[in-house]
Amino acid sequence: MAAEWWKKAVVYQIYPRSFKDSNGDGIGDLNGITEKLDYLKKLGVDVIWISPMYCSPMDDNGYDISDYYQVDPMFGTNDDMDRLLFEAGKRGMKVILDLVVNHCSDEHEWFVKAKQDPDCEEAGYFYFKRPEDGKEPNNWRSNFGGSVWTELPDGRWYFHTFSKKQPDLNWENPKLREKIYEMINWWLEKGVAGFRVDAITFIKKDLTFASRETEDGLRYPIENLTDYPGIGDLLAEMKAKCFDRYGCMTVAEAPGVSGDTFRRYAGENGYFSMIFDFTWENMEGETDKSSVEAVERWKQRILESQRFTSEAGWSGLFLENHDQSRCVNKYLEKDQIGFAGASAMAVMYFYLCGTPFIYQGQEIGMTNAEWNSIEEMDDVRAKGMYREALEQNGDPQKVLEYFGELGRDNARTPMQWCDGKNAGFTEGVPWLKVNENYREINVKAQEERGESLLAFYKKLTALRHQEPYASVFAEGTIRPVLKELPAVIAYEREWDGRIVTVAVNFKKTEQEIPVVGGKCLLSNEGELQQMGERYLLKAYQAVVFDGMIK
Ligand code: NOJ
Ligand code: CA
């Protein structure tokens, strides 16, 4: 059987607010995306994932949906969406949307009704408690800081995994589930090719809602209660009633799902086509990320994850998304940021077992911004944590530093299209500041330069699509090689008697590897130097061969 279509796809994530503004209001929009479809096509993108563009009060930039059927006026109209789908289709690209169904917005009509009338049908779509002592129903801590409970004026408390403007939906209620499935199928009928599925491991609750012990006496983090027993029934039902009927692509946000649970989620007949591999994204605690030791730790995590996931199912591979800092900052020390490191990382993840996702701006090497105050930031999470630090005698300065380095706003600064006003993102005032380095780092400059990261990403996608290599990457096994070489991440992919070898030197100095037979398909640092039976890899040199190590 041929590999499922999405195994050969390259996906590009768009955070619509920050991609391209078409009408000068300072906020990116759907027509802005349509304008840039040719750019994406040239980059070699097959599937575009658009972060939420539905009606929303934008407490969490659209991850708080008040109408699942309407595009928010800020982003355009449903007609604009139809046009975008049509224009993408014309160019052979598919569109997947963000499916946010763990919670909705407190301004969704369901919640508005539920607030007004405790006995209405919609009240059963949420979790309400009316504790006798009038206190917070339990000690669970929301993902964005503070309690998971918020009190209403009538003495009821409602549950929210994220901000208090994101009440959780009650998946125990079959009527609610039907409403969700109806909505999913409505979009699939319209022609979207699938979904990135938000925060899905939270939909099953511990229905005892009992407080939990914590060592520090502070609140109990809700993220410890993901993938709660019984969730499988809910996910299997959604798959059968929606996804299976359309052969669509689904990629779940399910951090923490590993081992045999991974199989249930992303194995053959899993609930989803794939889940994102979050196992190696976190570099917190590394004091020198570019050191051999840190790279070795990273490498172990990557290889271990690949060993398991390649055999058990399929992953979404990423270096960046809208919840992370920029990959050049995350994985490299400041003095190592540049083309070599960025392209080396790109090669390393692009040919692993899984579907590669590129986040907007990653292909031109966009970096974290400089944040001088909490006011400059926008992220509801950063603001929530800052507030919590102020209230609980914490250190707000530390929070600021933390989010400056690791915060989500870093990936949300406007896309840098050119060196003109506002980096070509908007004619108006951008909703979030433009990174000051846009004069050096922008699409136009890199399109003009033959040797740019953007040009290199085009080569990466081209190789991913070129047969027979496309089949090797989609269907082949993976085997680590040269494991003993410090800070070299190397692997072979094999399918149908053909072997492709990928080798990346993450060391700050050059390093020798044995000669690889066959032709060199890709190199980020020019010609390979050969000395007898050895190749000399420069610092951050990455190579791909049609052949195996001799
Ligand atoms: C995960 C999303 O990626 C993030 O941006 C959002 O804040 C939460 N889920 C809540 O929907
Ligand atoms: Ca706009």
CSV table of N, CA and C in Angstrom, one decimal, residues 50 92 105 135 160 195 209 233 268 276 324-325 352 429 446 479 523 546:
chain,number,residue,atom,x,y,z
A,50,ILE,N,-3.3,26.7,9.4
A,50,ILE,CA,-3.6,28.0,9.9
A,50,ILE,C,-4.0,28.0,11.4
A,92,GLY,N,-2.3,23.3,-5.9
A,92,GLY,CA,-1.9,22.0,-5.4
A,92,GLY,C,-1.6,21.9,-3.9
A,105,SER,N,-14.7,30.0,24.1
A,105,SER,CA,-14.6,31.3,24.7
A,105,SER,C,-15.7,31.4,25.7
A,135,LYS,N,-15.9,28.1,48.7
A,135,LYS,CA,-14.5,28.3,48.3
A,135,LYS,C,-14.2,27.5,47.0
A,160,HIS,N,-11.6,25.8,34.0
A,160,HIS,CA,-10.9,26.2,32.8
A,160,HIS,C,-9.4,25.7,32.9
A,195,PHE,N,-7.0,18.7,10.4
A,195,PHE,CA,-6.9,19.6,11.5
A,195,PHE,C,-5.6,19.4,12.3
A,209,PHE,N,-12.7,15.4,40.8
A,209,PHE,CA,-12.3,16.8,41.1
A,209,PHE,C,-11.7,17.0,42.5
A,233,ASP,N,-12.0,6.5,24.6
A,233,ASP,CA,-13.3,6.3,24.1
A,233,ASP,C,-13.8,7.6,23.3
A,268,GLU,N,-0.8,2.8,13.8
A,268,GLU,CA,-1.7,2.3,12.7
A,268,GLU,C,-3.1,2.4,13.3
A,276,PHE,N,2.6,15.5,17.4
A,276,PHE,CA,3.8,16.3,17.4
A,276,PHE,C,4.8,15.6,18.4
A,324,GLN,N,6.6,28.6,21.1
A,324,GLN,CA,8.0,28.4,21.4
A,324,GLN,C,8.8,29.6,21.0
A,325,SER,N,10.0,29.7,21.6
A,325,SER,CA,10.9,30.7,21.1
A,325,SER,C,11.5,30.3,19.8
A,352,LEU,N,14.2,13.0,9.3
A,352,LEU,CA,13.8,12.0,10.4
A,352,LEU,C,12.5,11.4,9.9
A,429,VAL,N,-0.1,50.1,12.0
A,429,VAL,CA,0.7,49.9,13.2
A,429,VAL,C,0.6,48.5,13.6
A,446,GLN,N,16.6,37.6,1.1
A,446,GLN,CA,17.1,36.2,0.9
A,446,GLN,C,16.6,35.6,-0.5
A,479,ARG,N,18.0,4.4,11.1
A,479,ARG,CA,19.1,3.7,11.9
A,479,ARG,C,20.1,4.7,12.2
A,523,SER,N,24.3,19.8,0.7
A,523,SER,CA,25.3,20.2,1.7
A,523,SER,C,25.1,21.6,2.0
A,546,ASP,N,23.1,9.9,-1.1
A,546,ASP,CA,22.4,8.7,-1.7
A,546,ASP,C,23.4,7.6,-1.6
